[in-house]
Coordinates of C-alpha atoms in Angstrom, one line a residue:
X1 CA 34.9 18.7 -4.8
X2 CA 35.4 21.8 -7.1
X3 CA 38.7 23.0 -7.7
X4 CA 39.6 26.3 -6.7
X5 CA 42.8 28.1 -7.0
X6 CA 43.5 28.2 -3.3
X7 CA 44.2 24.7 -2.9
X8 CA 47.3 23.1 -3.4
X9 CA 48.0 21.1 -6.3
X10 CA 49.6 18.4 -5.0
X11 CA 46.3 17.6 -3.0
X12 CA 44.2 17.6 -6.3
X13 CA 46.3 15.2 -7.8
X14 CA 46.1 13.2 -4.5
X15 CA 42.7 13.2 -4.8
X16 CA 42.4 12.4 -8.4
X17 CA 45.4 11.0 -9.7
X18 CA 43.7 11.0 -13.5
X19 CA 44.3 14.7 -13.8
X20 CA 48.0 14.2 -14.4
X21 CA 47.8 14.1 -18.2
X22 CA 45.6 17.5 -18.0
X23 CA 48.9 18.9 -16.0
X24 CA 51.3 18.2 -18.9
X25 CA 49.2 19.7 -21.4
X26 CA 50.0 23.7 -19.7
X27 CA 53.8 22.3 -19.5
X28 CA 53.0 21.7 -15.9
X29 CA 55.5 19.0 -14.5
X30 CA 55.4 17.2 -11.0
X31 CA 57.8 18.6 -8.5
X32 CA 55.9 21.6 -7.9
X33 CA 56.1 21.0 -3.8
X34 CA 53.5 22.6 -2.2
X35 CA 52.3 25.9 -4.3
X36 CA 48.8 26.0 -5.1
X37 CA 47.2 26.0 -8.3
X38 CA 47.3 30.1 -8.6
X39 CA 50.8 30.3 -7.4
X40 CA 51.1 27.8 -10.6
X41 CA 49.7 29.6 -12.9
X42 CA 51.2 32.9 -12.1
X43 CA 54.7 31.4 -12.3
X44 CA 53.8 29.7 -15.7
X45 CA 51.7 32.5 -17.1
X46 CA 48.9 30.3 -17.5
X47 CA 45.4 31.4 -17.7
X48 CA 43.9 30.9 -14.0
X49 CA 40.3 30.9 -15.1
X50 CA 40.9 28.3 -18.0
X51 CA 43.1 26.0 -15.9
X52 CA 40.4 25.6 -13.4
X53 CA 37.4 25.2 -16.1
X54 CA 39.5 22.6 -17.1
X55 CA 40.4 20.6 -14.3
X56 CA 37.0 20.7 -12.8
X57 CA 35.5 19.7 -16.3
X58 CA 38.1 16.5 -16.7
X59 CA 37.6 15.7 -12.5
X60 CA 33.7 15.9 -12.6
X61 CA 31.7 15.2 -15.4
X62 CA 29.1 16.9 -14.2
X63 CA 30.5 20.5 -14.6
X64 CA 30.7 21.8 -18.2
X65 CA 30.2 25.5 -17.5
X66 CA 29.4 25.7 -21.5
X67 CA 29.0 29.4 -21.8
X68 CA 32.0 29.7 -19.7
X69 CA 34.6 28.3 -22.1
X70 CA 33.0 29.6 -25.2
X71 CA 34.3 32.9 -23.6
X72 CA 37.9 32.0 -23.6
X73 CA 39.7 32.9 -26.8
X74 CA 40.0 30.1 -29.6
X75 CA 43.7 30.4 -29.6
X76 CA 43.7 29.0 -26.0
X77 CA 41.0 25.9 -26.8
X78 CA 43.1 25.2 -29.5
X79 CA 46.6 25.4 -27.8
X80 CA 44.8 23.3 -25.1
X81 CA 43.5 20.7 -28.0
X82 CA 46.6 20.3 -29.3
X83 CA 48.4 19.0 -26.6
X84 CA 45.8 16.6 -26.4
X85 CA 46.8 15.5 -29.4
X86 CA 50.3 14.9 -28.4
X87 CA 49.4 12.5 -25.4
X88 CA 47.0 10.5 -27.7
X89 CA 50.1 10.0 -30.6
X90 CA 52.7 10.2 -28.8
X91 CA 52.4 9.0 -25.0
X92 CA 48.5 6.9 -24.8
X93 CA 48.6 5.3 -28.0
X94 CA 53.0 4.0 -28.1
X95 CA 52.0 3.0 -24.5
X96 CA 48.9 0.5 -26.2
X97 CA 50.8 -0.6 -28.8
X98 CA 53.5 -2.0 -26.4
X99 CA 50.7 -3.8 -24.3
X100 CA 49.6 -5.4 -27.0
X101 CA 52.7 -7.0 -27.9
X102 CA 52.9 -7.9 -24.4
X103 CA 50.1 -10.2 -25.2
X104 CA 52.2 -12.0 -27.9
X105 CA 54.3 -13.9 -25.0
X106 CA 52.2 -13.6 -22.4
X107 CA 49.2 -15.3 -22.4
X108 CA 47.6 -18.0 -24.3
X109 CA 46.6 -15.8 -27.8
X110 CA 46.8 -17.6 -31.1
X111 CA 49.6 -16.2 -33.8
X112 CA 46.2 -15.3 -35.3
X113 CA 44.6 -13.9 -32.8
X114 CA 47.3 -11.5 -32.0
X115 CA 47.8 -10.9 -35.3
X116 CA 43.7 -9.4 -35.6
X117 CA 43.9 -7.2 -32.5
X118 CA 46.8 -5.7 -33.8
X119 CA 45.7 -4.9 -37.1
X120 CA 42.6 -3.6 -35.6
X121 CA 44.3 -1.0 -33.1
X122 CA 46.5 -0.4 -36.1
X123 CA 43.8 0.5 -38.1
X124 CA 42.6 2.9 -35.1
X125 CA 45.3 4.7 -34.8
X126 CA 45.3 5.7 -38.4
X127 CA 42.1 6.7 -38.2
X128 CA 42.7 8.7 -35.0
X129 CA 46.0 10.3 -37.0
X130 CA 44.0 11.2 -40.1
X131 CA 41.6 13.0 -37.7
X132 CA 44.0 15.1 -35.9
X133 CA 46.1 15.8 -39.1
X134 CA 42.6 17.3 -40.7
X135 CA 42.6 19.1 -37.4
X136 CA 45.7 20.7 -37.0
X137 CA 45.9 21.0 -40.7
X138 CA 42.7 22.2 -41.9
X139 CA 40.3 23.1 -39.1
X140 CA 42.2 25.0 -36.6
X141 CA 44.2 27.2 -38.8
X142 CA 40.9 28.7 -40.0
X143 CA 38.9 29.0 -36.9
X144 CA 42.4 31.4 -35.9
X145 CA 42.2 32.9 -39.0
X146 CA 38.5 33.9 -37.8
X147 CA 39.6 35.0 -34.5
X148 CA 42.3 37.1 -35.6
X149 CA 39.7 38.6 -37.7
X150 CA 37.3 39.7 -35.5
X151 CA 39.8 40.7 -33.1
X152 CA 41.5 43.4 -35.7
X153 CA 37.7 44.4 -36.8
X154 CA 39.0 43.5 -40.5
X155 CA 38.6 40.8 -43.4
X156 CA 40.5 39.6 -45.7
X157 CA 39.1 38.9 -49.4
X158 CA 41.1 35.5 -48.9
X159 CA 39.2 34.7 -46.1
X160 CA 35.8 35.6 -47.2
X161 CA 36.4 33.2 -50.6
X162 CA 37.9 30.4 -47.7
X163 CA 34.6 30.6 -46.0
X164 CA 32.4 30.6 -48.5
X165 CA 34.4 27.3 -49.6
X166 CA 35.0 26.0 -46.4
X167 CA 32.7 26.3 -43.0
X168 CA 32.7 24.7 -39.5
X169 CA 29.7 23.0 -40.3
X170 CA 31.6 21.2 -42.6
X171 CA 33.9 19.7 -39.7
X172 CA 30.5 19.0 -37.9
X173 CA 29.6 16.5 -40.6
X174 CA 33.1 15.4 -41.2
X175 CA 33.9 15.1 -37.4
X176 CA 34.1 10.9 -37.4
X177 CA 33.5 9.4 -34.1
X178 CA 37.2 7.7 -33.9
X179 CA 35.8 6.9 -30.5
X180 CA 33.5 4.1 -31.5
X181 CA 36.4 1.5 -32.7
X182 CA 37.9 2.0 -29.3
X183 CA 34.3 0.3 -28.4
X184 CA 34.7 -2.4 -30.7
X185 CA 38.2 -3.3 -29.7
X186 CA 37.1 -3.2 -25.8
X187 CA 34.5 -5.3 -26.8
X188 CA 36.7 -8.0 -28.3
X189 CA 38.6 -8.2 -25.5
X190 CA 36.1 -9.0 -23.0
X191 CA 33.8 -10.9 -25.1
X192 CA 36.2 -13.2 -27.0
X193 CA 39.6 -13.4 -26.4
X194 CA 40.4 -16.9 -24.7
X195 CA 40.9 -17.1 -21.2
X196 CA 44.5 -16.5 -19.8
X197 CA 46.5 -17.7 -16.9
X198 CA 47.8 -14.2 -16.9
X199 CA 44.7 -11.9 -16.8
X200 CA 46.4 -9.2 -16.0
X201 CA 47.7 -8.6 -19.4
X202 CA 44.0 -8.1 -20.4
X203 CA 42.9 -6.3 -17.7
X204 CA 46.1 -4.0 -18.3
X205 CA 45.3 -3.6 -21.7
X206 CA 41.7 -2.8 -21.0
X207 CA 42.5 -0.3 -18.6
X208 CA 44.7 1.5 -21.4
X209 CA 41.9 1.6 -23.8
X210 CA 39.2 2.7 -20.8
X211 CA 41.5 5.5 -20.2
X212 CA 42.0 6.8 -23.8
X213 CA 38.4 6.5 -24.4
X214 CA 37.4 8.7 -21.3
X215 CA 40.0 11.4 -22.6
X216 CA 38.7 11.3 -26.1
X217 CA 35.2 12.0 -25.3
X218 CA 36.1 15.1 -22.7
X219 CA 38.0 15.7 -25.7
X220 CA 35.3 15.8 -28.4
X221 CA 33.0 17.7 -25.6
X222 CA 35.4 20.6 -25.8
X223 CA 35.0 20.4 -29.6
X224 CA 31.8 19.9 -30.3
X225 CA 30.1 21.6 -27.4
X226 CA 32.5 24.7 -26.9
X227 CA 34.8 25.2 -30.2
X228 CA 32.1 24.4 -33.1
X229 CA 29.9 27.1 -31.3
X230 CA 32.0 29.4 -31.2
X231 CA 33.1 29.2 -34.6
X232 CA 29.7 29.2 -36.0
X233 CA 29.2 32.7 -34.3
X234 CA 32.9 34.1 -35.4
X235 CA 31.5 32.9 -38.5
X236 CA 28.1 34.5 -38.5
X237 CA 29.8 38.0 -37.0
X238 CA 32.0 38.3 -39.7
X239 CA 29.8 37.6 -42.7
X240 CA 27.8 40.5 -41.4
X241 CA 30.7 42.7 -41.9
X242 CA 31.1 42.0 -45.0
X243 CA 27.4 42.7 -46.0

């Protein structure tokens, strides 16, 4: 099924209820009755075109039109990527957290036991927070210092000394895969932890993590396969006009 505009959005999140979190990141909230996507958009000012890249990207795998969303501007990737970022800190990872303490009382775990899978998400999420702080702090400030560059057809000396210091290829090799730890925790669970009585706590948990995972590898696509590009040939454009 591809999304298109025309259809109503209460039927694409009837038929894939996963698309929710996607929703709240253009400040789109349920109670929208039956408008379809472009009545949406219009109402919300949101970019049609993007939305729908979007949507389609997160509800099939199969479709990552890349050309296609390397010809959005970067401000709207990164408006896009940072409300990502706000589900994972402040919504996905809270929500893990509390089922792993649900664990503690729960089912049969060991004080120690507990005690290791906690410290190990713990040490996940600070990982996963020192990578979106570098982010927000470091890597997407420049890349709209870059755009708003090439958009005015102008360079500032500041920014040709911060890109001869700094360059997105930097980020490439810098660009941790805080996805792999999610692997090993997953792995922990359903290798090792000692049967329970009450399953469901595990299988709760696990779903959690599943679910954070698959949003932080659609996440990394975006970054690695549309923004780094993109980047690299703001980067490459404006070098030439300083020559």
């Amino acid at each position: 099924m591809l999304i298109q505009k025309e259809i109503k959005l209460a039927d694409v999140i009837h038929h894939d209820y996963n698309l929710i979190p996607v929703l709240n990141r253009f400040d789109i909230r349920l109670g929208f009755g039956d408008k379809t996507i472009e009545e949406i958009c219009i109402e919300k000012n949101i970019n049609i075109e993007f939305f729908l890249t979007i949507l389609n990207a997160f509800h099939d795998r199969q479709f990552f039109p890349k050309k296609h969303l390397q010809s959005f501007p970067a401000k709207l990737l990164i408006q896009y990527l940072n409300k990502s970022h706000l589900y994972y800190l402040e919504e996905k990872v809270p929500e893990i957290e509390f089922s792993i303490e649900q664990l503690k009382n729960n089912t049969d775990l060991s004080p120690e036991t507990f005690t290791l899978l906690k410290n190990f998400f713990e040490e996940y999420r600070n990982e996963l927070t020192n990578h979106i702080n570098n982010e927000e702090e470091r890597v997407y400030p420049y890349v709209q210092k870059l755009e708003d560059a090439i958009n005015s057809g102008k360079i500032s000396d500041t920014l040709i000394q911060e890109m001869e210091e700094y360059s997105i290829t930097d980020y490439e090799e810098d660009h941790d895969d805080v996805e792999s730890k999610l692997y090993d925790l997953k792995n922990i669970i359903i290798k090792y932890l000692p049967s329970s009585e009450n399953d469901n706590q595990y299988f709760n948990l696990l779903k959690e993590l599943f679910m954070l995972e698959s949003d932080l590898n659609e996440h990394s696509r975006i970054e690695d396969l549309i923004l780094v590009p993109k980047v690299e040939a703001m980067e490459f454009t404006l070098k030439s006009m300083k020559s």
